[in-house]
XYZ file of C-alpha atoms in Angstrom:
708
model
C -48.895 -0.127 9.925
C -49.488 3.207 11.472
C -48.718 6.814 10.573
C -44.682 7.840 9.494
C -43.526 11.137 10.831
C -42.655 13.418 7.962
C -40.439 16.672 7.499
C -42.674 19.703 6.239
C -41.393 20.222 3.063
C -43.434 23.450 2.938
C -41.516 25.042 5.805
C -38.640 24.763 3.974
C -38.135 28.301 2.892
C -38.880 29.932 6.184
C -36.082 28.070 7.819
C -37.389 28.757 11.102
C -35.487 26.949 14.364
C -38.447 24.651 14.959
C -37.860 22.843 11.502
C -34.031 23.171 11.974
C -34.623 21.369 15.540
C -36.662 18.878 13.853
C -34.564 18.203 11.328
C -32.507 17.692 14.068
C -34.611 14.786 15.439
C -34.897 12.916 12.011
C -30.858 13.171 11.501
C -30.531 11.731 14.910
C -33.079 8.866 14.000
C -30.916 8.569 10.426
C -27.606 7.758 12.682
C -29.907 5.474 14.662
C -31.055 3.507 11.939
C -27.550 3.484 9.923
C -25.731 2.396 13.696
C -28.267 -0.490 13.691
C -28.240 -1.563 10.275
C -24.776 -1.853 10.080
C -25.184 -4.205 13.269
C -27.517 -5.875 11.671
C -25.891 -6.174 8.281
C -22.472 -7.772 9.928
C -25.029 -10.158 11.548
C -26.170 -11.704 7.876
C -22.948 -11.135 6.433
C -21.735 -13.479 9.274
C -24.425 -15.672 8.264
C -23.545 -15.795 4.607
C -19.457 -15.920 5.198
C -19.220 -18.612 7.572
C -21.249 -22.130 7.029
C -19.918 -23.382 10.453
C -20.839 -20.230 12.257
C -24.313 -20.041 10.787
C -25.764 -21.584 14.585
C -24.044 -18.491 15.890
C -24.808 -15.950 13.280
C -28.645 -16.606 13.681
C -28.358 -16.497 17.398
C -26.610 -12.891 16.726
C -29.681 -12.314 14.874
C -32.365 -13.366 16.611
C -30.647 -11.749 19.930
C -30.456 -7.726 17.675
C -34.162 -8.785 16.705
C -35.187 -8.992 20.710
C -33.400 -5.606 21.162
C -35.503 -3.670 18.828
C -38.065 -2.860 20.913
C -35.277 -1.267 23.686
C -33.789 0.813 20.646
C -34.454 4.763 21.715
C -35.205 6.043 17.875
C -36.987 9.241 18.186
C -40.101 8.488 15.212
C -40.204 4.700 15.670
C -39.718 3.744 19.357
C -43.051 3.435 19.987
C -44.182 1.378 16.865
C -45.791 -1.888 18.627
C -46.583 -3.677 15.640
C -43.047 -3.542 14.151
C -41.776 -5.072 17.897
C -44.107 -7.167 18.160
C -43.531 -8.659 14.296
C -39.661 -8.806 15.336
C -40.254 -10.506 18.120
C -42.221 -13.081 16.255
C -39.629 -13.230 13.337
C -36.610 -13.615 16.463
C -38.236 -16.569 17.788
C -38.534 -18.290 14.473
C -34.675 -17.445 13.973
C -33.848 -18.617 17.220
C -34.978 -22.229 16.311
C -33.641 -22.446 12.938
C -30.049 -21.385 14.115
C -29.091 -25.340 13.715
C -29.869 -25.360 10.305
C -27.225 -26.081 7.217
C -24.778 -23.505 6.033
C -25.629 -24.155 2.668
C -27.577 -21.636 1.531
C -25.021 -19.228 1.049
C -26.418 -18.416 -2.285
C -29.998 -18.442 -1.760
C -29.232 -16.213 1.491
C -26.942 -13.913 -0.913
C -29.380 -12.925 -3.182
C -32.524 -13.048 -0.544
C -31.192 -11.764 2.339
C -27.558 -9.310 1.634
C -29.077 -7.730 -1.505
C -31.724 -5.554 0.656
C -29.801 -4.800 3.102
C -26.684 -4.462 1.507
C -28.776 -1.571 -1.536
C -30.066 0.458 1.453
C -26.543 0.208 3.106
C -24.682 1.430 0.421
C -27.286 3.770 -1.626
C -29.762 4.864 0.607
C -27.719 5.793 3.967
C -24.765 7.054 1.724
C -27.072 9.361 -0.308
C -28.252 10.959 3.180
C -24.529 11.415 4.223
C -24.325 12.881 0.580
C -27.463 15.402 0.876
C -26.182 16.278 4.062
C -23.014 17.722 3.528
C -24.546 19.279 0.761
C -27.349 20.894 2.583
C -24.633 22.306 5.107
C -22.750 23.748 2.654
C -25.266 25.683 0.968
C -26.884 26.925 4.556
C -23.154 27.854 5.187
C -23.302 29.795 1.837
C -26.802 31.298 2.409
C -25.296 32.424 5.621
C -22.515 34.027 4.404
C -24.198 35.969 1.277
C -27.193 36.991 3.742
C -24.122 38.919 5.922
C -22.734 40.838 3.000
C -25.799 41.594 1.774
C -26.553 42.999 5.798
C -23.462 45.001 4.862
C -24.377 47.194 2.180
C -23.742 50.995 2.853
C -26.769 52.860 2.915
C -24.940 56.149 2.549
C -22.525 55.179 -0.140
C -25.104 52.820 -2.522
C -23.070 51.064 -5.419
C -25.300 49.379 -8.091
C -22.659 47.272 -9.233
C -21.917 46.133 -5.731
C -25.623 45.562 -4.903
C -26.760 43.774 -8.030
C -23.864 41.097 -7.510
C -24.683 41.213 -3.280
C -28.676 40.747 -4.463
C -27.988 38.326 -7.448
C -25.304 35.918 -4.578
C -28.597 36.245 -2.528
C -30.850 34.803 -4.724
C -28.716 32.156 -6.343
C -27.934 30.927 -2.178
C -31.380 31.325 -0.994
C -32.595 29.125 -3.807
C -29.717 26.693 -3.748
C -30.261 25.980 -0.570
C -34.193 26.082 -0.496
C -34.053 23.120 -3.118
C -31.103 21.287 -1.274
C -33.218 21.393 1.588
C -36.567 19.955 -0.383
C -34.544 16.980 -1.672
C -33.057 16.363 2.002
C -36.361 16.379 3.376
C -37.606 13.983 0.920
C -34.759 11.753 1.491
C -35.146 11.839 5.204
C -39.081 11.249 4.583
C -38.106 8.144 3.064
C -35.692 6.568 4.967
C -39.202 5.984 7.220
C -40.487 3.784 4.637
C -36.827 2.302 3.672
C -35.934 1.462 6.946
C -38.958 -0.608 7.335
C -38.192 -2.386 4.001
C -34.606 -2.816 4.478
C -35.517 -4.702 7.772
C -38.219 -7.159 7.034
C -37.433 -7.476 3.231
C -33.819 -9.510 3.857
C -35.968 -11.868 6.903
C -38.392 -12.319 4.596
C -35.677 -13.501 1.630
C -34.260 -14.976 4.885
C -37.372 -17.376 5.637
C -38.344 -18.177 2.313
C -34.846 -19.592 1.236
C -35.051 -21.496 4.483
C -38.144 -22.590 3.380
C -36.923 -23.884 0.033
C -33.924 -25.363 1.023
C -35.423 -27.240 4.322
C -38.157 -29.446 2.162
C -38.300 -31.656 5.404
C -38.532 -28.577 7.852
C -42.578 -28.623 7.710
C -43.148 -29.578 11.054
C -41.479 -25.926 12.191
C -42.607 -24.588 9.232
C -46.137 -24.543 9.383
C -49.005 -23.314 7.639
C -49.804 -20.721 10.709
C -46.001 -19.594 9.877
C -46.651 -19.330 6.454
C -49.965 -17.374 6.480
C -47.923 -14.506 8.718
C -45.066 -14.640 6.449
C -47.320 -14.032 3.667
C -49.263 -10.990 5.903
C -45.702 -9.898 6.099
C -45.305 -9.679 2.773
C -48.222 -8.062 2.002
C -47.613 -5.409 4.522
C -43.861 -4.779 2.997
C -45.879 -3.950 -0.540
C -48.151 -2.226 1.197
C -45.066 0.472 2.958
C -43.670 0.115 -0.619
C -46.954 1.504 -2.506
C -47.139 4.027 0.260
C -43.747 5.399 -0.029
C -43.852 5.386 -3.908
C -46.858 7.657 -3.605
C -45.717 9.554 -0.542
C -42.617 10.385 -3.167
C -45.016 11.174 -6.048
C -46.832 13.859 -3.723
C -43.362 15.078 -2.039
C -41.945 15.525 -5.825
C -45.087 17.855 -7.152
C -44.722 19.760 -3.579
C -41.210 20.490 -4.177
C -41.985 21.356 -7.811
C -45.388 23.707 -6.663
C -43.148 25.743 -4.393
C -40.252 26.073 -6.645
C -42.385 27.963 -8.974
C -44.053 29.662 -6.297
C -41.177 30.468 -4.067
C -38.893 32.010 -7.158
C -39.855 35.875 -5.785
C -39.400 35.227 -2.456
C -35.460 34.570 -2.911
C -35.131 38.529 -3.567
C -33.966 39.940 0.007
C -35.793 43.113 -0.856
C -39.346 42.463 -2.819
C -40.912 45.035 -4.612
C -43.525 46.769 -2.322
C -45.671 47.019 -4.847
C -46.157 43.496 -5.484
C -45.868 42.638 -1.855
C -48.041 45.636 0.482
C -46.988 46.213 3.808
C -49.196 45.078 6.386
C -50.092 47.558 9.079
C -52.791 45.722 11.149
C -50.522 42.779 12.218
C -50.654 41.607 16.102
C -48.211 38.933 15.472
C -44.979 38.720 12.953
C -41.510 36.344 13.523
C -38.474 36.349 11.147
C -35.002 36.671 10.956
C -33.526 39.957 12.024
C -30.206 41.215 12.374
C -29.226 42.568 16.186
C -27.080 44.626 17.724
C -24.716 43.799 20.774
C -22.207 46.759 21.964
C -19.081 45.217 22.842
C -16.914 48.233 23.701
C -17.513 51.700 23.993
C -17.755 52.600 19.956
C -17.644 49.205 18.466
C -20.705 46.591 18.140
C -21.439 42.882 16.440
C -24.561 42.291 14.723
C -25.959 38.827 15.309
C -28.426 37.147 13.261
C -31.675 35.284 14.861
C -35.215 34.256 14.642
C -37.364 36.832 16.222
C -41.160 36.011 16.963
C -43.846 38.328 18.971
C -45.976 36.144 21.659
C -48.355 37.946 23.245
C -46.930 41.481 24.850
C -43.212 40.095 24.879
C -40.683 39.725 21.965
C -38.798 36.652 21.571
C -35.738 35.144 20.278
C -34.811 32.107 19.077
C -31.141 31.190 17.975
C -30.391 28.262 15.447
C -30.265 24.818 17.638
C -32.675 25.771 20.685
C -35.496 24.326 21.013
C -37.829 27.088 22.779
C -37.164 30.570 22.107
C -36.550 32.877 25.295
C -37.793 36.262 26.285
C -35.766 39.318 24.455
C -38.146 42.569 25.468
C -41.318 43.287 27.159
C -43.035 44.973 24.148
C -46.139 46.211 26.496
C -46.444 49.944 26.196
C -42.628 50.257 24.579
C -42.196 52.423 21.981
C -40.693 51.923 18.394
C -39.225 54.069 15.925
C -36.833 53.740 13.193
C -33.410 54.993 13.548
C -30.163 55.215 12.005
C -26.932 52.951 12.866
C -23.690 52.140 11.608
C -24.622 53.133 7.835
C -27.449 50.067 8.050
C -30.262 50.058 6.603
C -33.771 49.274 7.419
C -32.863 49.428 11.492
C -35.586 50.392 14.405
C -35.119 50.800 17.958
C -37.280 49.546 20.439
C -37.541 51.025 23.913
C -38.945 49.192 27.258
C -41.977 51.468 28.959
C -39.502 52.212 32.074
C -36.963 53.380 29.574
C -34.323 51.363 31.395
C -33.820 48.808 28.173
C -34.052 49.170 24.260
C -32.652 47.030 21.606
C -31.433 47.947 18.094
C -32.390 45.499 15.442
C -32.004 45.454 11.061
C -34.429 44.295 8.872
C -34.152 42.274 5.591
C -36.585 44.658 3.698
C -38.427 47.707 3.976
C -41.517 45.714 3.977
C -40.167 43.872 6.673
C -39.237 46.525 8.308
C -41.970 49.109 8.478
C -44.321 46.155 8.909
C -42.160 45.064 12.246
C -42.731 49.107 13.585
C -46.539 48.589 12.858
C -46.839 45.227 14.341
C -44.795 46.328 17.730
C -46.948 49.558 17.539
C -50.079 47.439 17.630
C -48.702 44.659 20.338
C -47.616 48.133 22.738
C -51.234 49.781 22.361
C -52.277 45.687 23.440
C -54.244 45.348 20.469
C -53.909 42.098 20.923
C -55.978 41.641 24.336
C -59.169 41.884 22.138
C -61.377 39.305 20.262
C -60.524 40.216 17.226
C -57.220 41.709 17.054
C -56.468 42.363 13.121
C -59.719 44.167 12.548
C -58.935 46.337 16.081
C -55.899 47.312 14.056
C -56.957 48.189 11.456
C -59.606 50.319 12.691
C -57.403 52.146 15.149
C -55.199 52.783 11.956
C -57.944 54.021 10.333
C -59.009 56.415 12.734
C -55.900 57.797 12.849
C -55.799 58.280 9.023
C -58.994 60.244 9.634
C -58.506 62.370 12.709
C -56.453 64.622 10.030
C -59.957 66.107 9.003
C -61.384 68.813 10.724
C -64.810 67.992 12.653
C -67.432 70.656 11.806
C -67.223 71.831 15.353
C -64.760 72.074 18.036
C -67.458 71.483 20.760
C -68.542 68.501 19.232
C -65.139 66.671 18.984
C -64.932 67.530 22.546
C -68.528 66.746 24.006
C -67.757 63.044 23.374
C -63.984 62.899 25.251
C -64.928 64.780 28.269
C -67.698 64.395 31.374
C -70.440 66.926 31.475
C -70.566 69.873 33.974
C -67.016 69.986 33.477
C -65.580 73.200 34.737
C -62.558 75.148 34.335
C -60.669 75.767 37.446
C -58.407 79.255 38.051
C -54.935 78.041 36.958
C -53.520 76.417 33.614
C -52.880 72.896 35.150
C -54.613 69.861 34.191
C -54.424 66.234 34.122
C -55.270 63.299 32.096
C -58.793 62.661 33.712
C -60.475 66.086 32.469
C -59.685 67.990 35.860
C -59.351 70.616 33.566
C -61.878 71.741 30.538
C -63.147 74.898 29.260
C -66.259 76.502 30.355
C -69.250 75.477 28.675
C -70.115 79.094 27.564
C -66.632 79.552 26.080
C -66.474 76.224 24.346
C -69.461 77.537 22.377
C -67.565 80.115 20.803
C -64.423 78.508 20.502
C -63.636 77.299 17.201
C -60.844 75.148 15.496
C -59.585 78.131 14.088
C -59.229 80.329 16.847
C -56.892 77.594 18.725
C -54.674 76.835 15.588
C -53.564 78.937 13.243
C -54.395 77.284 10.089
C -51.987 75.929 7.590
C -49.173 75.747 10.221
C -46.118 74.076 9.521
C -45.669 71.080 12.667
C -41.948 70.386 13.404
C -41.263 66.667 13.814
C -37.607 67.160 15.276
C -35.797 69.296 16.848
C -33.451 70.928 14.477
C -29.674 72.311 16.428
C -28.738 72.410 20.010
C -28.765 75.767 21.334
C -26.753 77.152 23.788
C -27.403 77.689 27.565
C -29.183 81.124 27.698
C -29.794 82.968 30.994
C -33.654 82.893 32.261
C -33.364 86.788 31.811
C -32.928 86.720 27.937
C -35.466 87.563 25.230
C -34.572 84.522 23.289
C -34.145 81.782 25.622
C -37.379 80.336 24.945
C -36.667 77.041 22.871
C -37.644 78.533 19.484
C -34.051 77.778 18.468
C -32.421 81.069 19.212
C -28.815 82.181 18.122
C -26.172 79.807 18.920
C -23.342 81.337 20.993
C -21.269 78.008 21.400
C -21.626 75.231 18.658
C -21.293 72.491 21.011
C -23.981 73.869 23.158
C -21.906 74.789 26.018
C -21.610 77.527 28.687
C -18.709 80.152 27.374
C -17.208 80.675 30.760
C -16.674 78.405 34.282
C -19.512 80.566 35.762
C -22.140 78.179 38.175
C -25.149 77.258 36.193
C -28.161 78.781 38.070
C -30.039 75.572 37.855
C -27.499 74.112 40.046
C -28.877 76.566 42.997
C -32.570 75.207 42.394
C -33.912 73.116 44.849
C -36.238 71.112 42.867
C -34.163 68.528 40.089
C -36.717 66.243 38.828
C -35.277 63.928 35.132
C -37.591 62.611 33.142
C -37.287 60.524 29.793
C -39.240 61.622 27.218
C -39.356 61.237 23.132
C -40.099 64.733 21.021
C -43.276 64.250 18.869
C -43.586 67.630 17.294
C -44.726 71.109 17.719
C -46.893 74.063 16.065
C -47.639 77.723 16.624
C -51.336 78.172 18.334
C -53.298 81.156 18.835
C -54.380 80.667 21.820
C -52.583 80.212 25.271
C -55.516 80.301 28.254
C -56.858 76.771 27.234
C -56.240 73.377 27.484
C -57.847 72.383 24.988
C -55.658 73.786 22.399
C -53.086 71.651 23.408
C -55.820 68.406 22.785
C -56.113 69.565 19.258
C -52.348 70.451 19.080
C -51.749 66.397 20.150
C -54.784 65.505 17.756
C -52.780 67.272 14.565
C -49.420 66.027 15.397
C -50.060 62.132 16.315
C -53.146 62.232 12.920
C -49.597 63.889 10.452
C -47.582 61.602 11.928
C -49.748 58.285 10.996
C -50.277 59.915 7.512
C -47.089 60.334 6.581
C -45.418 57.239 8.096
C -43.278 59.182 10.364
C -41.920 56.802 13.224
C -39.118 58.730 14.281
C -38.834 60.221 17.488
C -35.972 61.907 19.353
C -35.242 61.061 23.096
C -34.590 63.448 25.666
C -33.766 63.953 29.396
C -36.548 66.216 30.784
C -34.977 68.394 33.570
C -37.378 70.191 35.496
C -36.034 72.875 37.879
C -37.271 76.066 39.409
C -35.649 78.519 36.863
C -36.736 76.298 33.725
C -36.938 73.372 31.618
C -34.010 71.941 29.829
C -34.051 69.170 26.842
C -30.192 67.341 27.538
C -28.752 64.590 25.512
C -28.805 61.556 27.199
C -25.662 60.369 25.374
C -23.719 63.874 25.381
C -25.635 65.521 28.463
C -25.922 68.616 25.704
C -28.260 70.328 26.123
C -30.325 71.240 23.406
C -33.435 73.085 24.224
C -34.014 75.701 27.309
C -37.500 76.956 28.147
C -37.989 79.461 30.979
C -40.410 78.496 33.193
C -42.091 81.959 33.154
C -42.869 81.718 30.079
C -44.660 77.972 30.152
C -48.005 79.416 30.491
C -49.885 76.211 30.047
C -49.199 72.419 30.265
C -51.701 69.534 29.711
C -51.985 65.490 29.665
C -53.872 64.057 27.086
C -57.232 62.976 28.783
C -57.303 58.886 27.663
C -53.478 58.684 26.629
C -51.532 59.088 29.535
C -48.215 58.951 28.349
C -48.743 62.094 25.798
C -47.920 65.729 27.423
C -47.798 69.220 25.918
C -46.974 73.053 27.197
C -47.538 76.009 25.577
C -44.358 78.395 25.772
C -45.350 82.186 25.238
C -42.645 83.970 23.616
C -41.430 86.733 21.711
C -41.108 87.401 18.098
C -42.568 84.196 16.039
C -44.495 85.577 12.727
C -43.764 89.379 13.792
C -41.529 90.814 16.921
C -44.104 92.949 17.530
C -46.525 90.427 19.840
C -45.557 87.661 21.388
C -46.076 84.438 19.932
C -47.198 81.132 21.767
C -45.655 77.827 20.571
C -47.259 74.058 21.792
C -44.794 71.308 22.234
C -45.576 67.675 22.528
C -44.253 64.598 24.051
C -44.229 61.376 24.659
C -43.153 59.605 28.089
C -42.980 56.388 30.033
C -46.218 56.952 31.926
C -44.977 59.636 33.414
C -47.202 62.556 32.068
C -49.314 63.388 35.354
C -45.856 62.965 37.049
C -43.941 65.759 34.669
C -47.330 68.257 34.450
C -47.126 67.569 38.802
C -43.546 68.681 38.117
C -43.624 71.931 36.325
C -46.878 72.910 38.712
C -44.420 72.061 41.808
C -41.666 74.079 40.533
C -44.169 77.076 39.610
C -45.368 77.359 42.790
C -42.177 76.725 44.118
C -40.825 79.641 42.500
C -43.784 81.828 42.888
C -42.942 81.418 46.530
C -39.365 82.185 45.750
C -40.134 85.530 44.384
C -42.311 86.179 47.100
C -39.853 85.592 49.816
C -37.456 87.479 47.743
C -39.876 90.658 47.926
C -40.210 90.270 51.276
C -36.936 90.548 52.145
C -36.517 93.445 50.319
C -38.820 95.129 52.014
C -37.836 94.133 55.074
C -34.446 95.199 54.126
C -35.478 98.328 52.800
C -37.621 99.356 56.532
C -34.320 98.522 58.471
C -32.281 100.766 55.973
C -34.790 103.728 56.890
C -34.896 102.851 60.591
C -31.016 102.920 60.366
C -31.206 106.128 58.679
C -33.631 107.598 60.905
C -31.143 106.235 63.990
C -28.479 108.001 62.617
C -30.081 111.590 62.403
C -31.218 111.508 65.640
C -27.524 110.460 66.811
C -26.561 113.419 65.025
C -28.975 115.941 66.271
C -28.425 114.927 70.123
C -24.701 115.680 69.242
C -25.356 119.093 68.393
C -27.410 119.908 71.036
C -24.757 118.242 73.597
C -22.564 120.573 71.622
C -24.455 123.224 72.222
C -24.908 122.987 75.633
C -21.271 122.526 76.196
C -20.297 125.945 74.430
C -22.977 127.434 76.840
C -21.183 126.120 79.696
C -17.929 127.377 78.352
C -19.227 131.328 77.756
C -20.901 131.071 80.834
C -17.190 129.744 82.915
C -15.530 132.377 81.226
C -18.329 135.414 81.992
C -18.003 134.262 86.008
C -15.154 137.014 88.397
C -11.849 135.619 89.326
C -11.723 134.049 92.680
C -8.743 134.144 95.105
C -7.326 131.158 96.003
C -7.238 130.019 99.945
C -3.033 131.306 100.289
C -3.937 134.665 98.467
C -3.128 133.832 95.258
C -5.201 134.031 91.927
C -5.191 130.884 89.640
C -6.257 131.891 85.993
C -7.656 129.428 83.419
C -6.698 129.916 79.689
C -9.519 129.333 76.883
C -7.518 126.511 75.480
C -7.085 124.427 78.887
C -10.895 124.866 79.532
C -11.207 123.293 76.400
C -9.061 120.626 76.984
C -11.042 119.862 79.995
C -14.211 120.121 78.598
C -13.136 117.764 75.744
C -11.881 114.870 78.470
C -14.851 114.877 79.834
C -16.518 114.794 76.844
C -14.508 111.555 75.899
C -15.020 109.979 79.337
C -19.083 110.091 79.043
C -19.090 108.491 75.459
C -16.603 106.246 76.868
C -19.342 105.729 79.094
C -22.211 105.670 76.858
C -20.469 103.011 75.036
């Protein structure tokens, strides 16, 4: 007979959705077997009960045997040998349907007993184990739920011990029940064949012994067929006994080997973290927001498939896409007082998910695996070796090389020249001059033993660009909420450039040079190496607003300004030569280690493939600010020229007025010195000085009106 499909007992501890789906197929098959065997039992019981109905009952049995090939057993529908055997049995039984019904005693022993045992013992055992397994599975889910809700801040050793013990007991109970349930379902496939064939064999043997005169029907060929069927039944029984013994031994071995795995948070010394994985699968708690401040946590099975993170609920045949994790970012986060949480953000920053691992080992392995997949290491021929080599390189990167020139000659093309501006791109368009590069060393760029700041300590107020400490170095906080004090309009609102980027802060450190882009590369190398050595995965996500006045880091949730960098103080900015997601800039500030001189601090960020765009935006902002300053100076110069011209015009007008007054006075003096003339009537007209002045003033007013 063909091989028997079996449930994998070795995968019962993992309890994956695939195993649950396969279990559902076996349970459906058991239900089909139970239904079919009940019908067959009723048919044979009619043979036993009614001697008068023996012919009809035998005919029904024959009919059911013919319909076996039409049954849709999920695991045995294509058993052609069994179908052909039952077809031949049905023909013989149909020929014997008219025989006498004195066989009741023989049929009770040879036919009814095996099928009754199968129905009352084996099928009921399957139903009982199914109910016990369902109860154990529900208890395990409840224990896991209570364990996942353990407080991280308010740890209670007694409560933690009780919950851990509860998880251990429920998981062990579920595992043991599941293994025995799988064993019973696997055994049912053998018992099904025995329960089908053995009653029929007993029935035929009873017929042979009863009908001594039935030799014309029970010929030697049929006896040989029955002998072969009996041998097959014995072979199936021996195979079943051997398989049961093997499964029992497997259960015992798995119980011993799986005992340490029942603990939800195993000892990391016994089970070290593997940081070179490119594939991982397991259960995680996913956070789903149900309102503005409320959320729920759903436990689902997650697994990686290429560059995708897949999720699959229990009962699902296949998994669905949860997130594309190519070029994504992952970091550990604190969320709702839960332990072992981490956040995955897509490459475009539009989608993010918060997941909770069961243990610290799973937490770190998930973060490392997603980081490796994000770097597309899984596309290489040997992903695990490539991941190990990349991680080893990150650890070795913190060791300074003998010469700064030797370290960077392999990273940039030969003959690279440095342009006049401080702007650089990931393609290496900005490099140091060869004569200056030979003279540079590591200590000339970054001060030795310089501390690295991996997170933004606290928000600062939005200082005016002209203030001295508005440089992002944690100036004096005038408002604890990072808001402006008055209702005045922000200067950035008048800026013609507003560009917003999603960035994650990697770190910052003081540097000794701010006139060479290599200082940005060296700062990137040291910060990334320090993060890899100290296992720092947390990154603060912010919105970087680029305007013509300053650069602002804004909290994406509260819209509070965390840091403000005046644009004139940004003296250098560059992207990584290979990883286009990394960029940094150098800020020149007053103070630092000494208040008497300027200090330079290099800030490093990670973006969503927008490093060059951010640097281009900063460069555009500086150009706009430069042109605005030149226009302002030209406008002030033009206004000064107009003021001088206006002043000269006023002086000229005043001079003309003085000349007119002198001329008028001369005319009046000349008129007063002339002799008095007589009128035509012989009368004399004498004008007084006051009338003369009034007349002169009237003429002067008319002149001014005409001029106006």
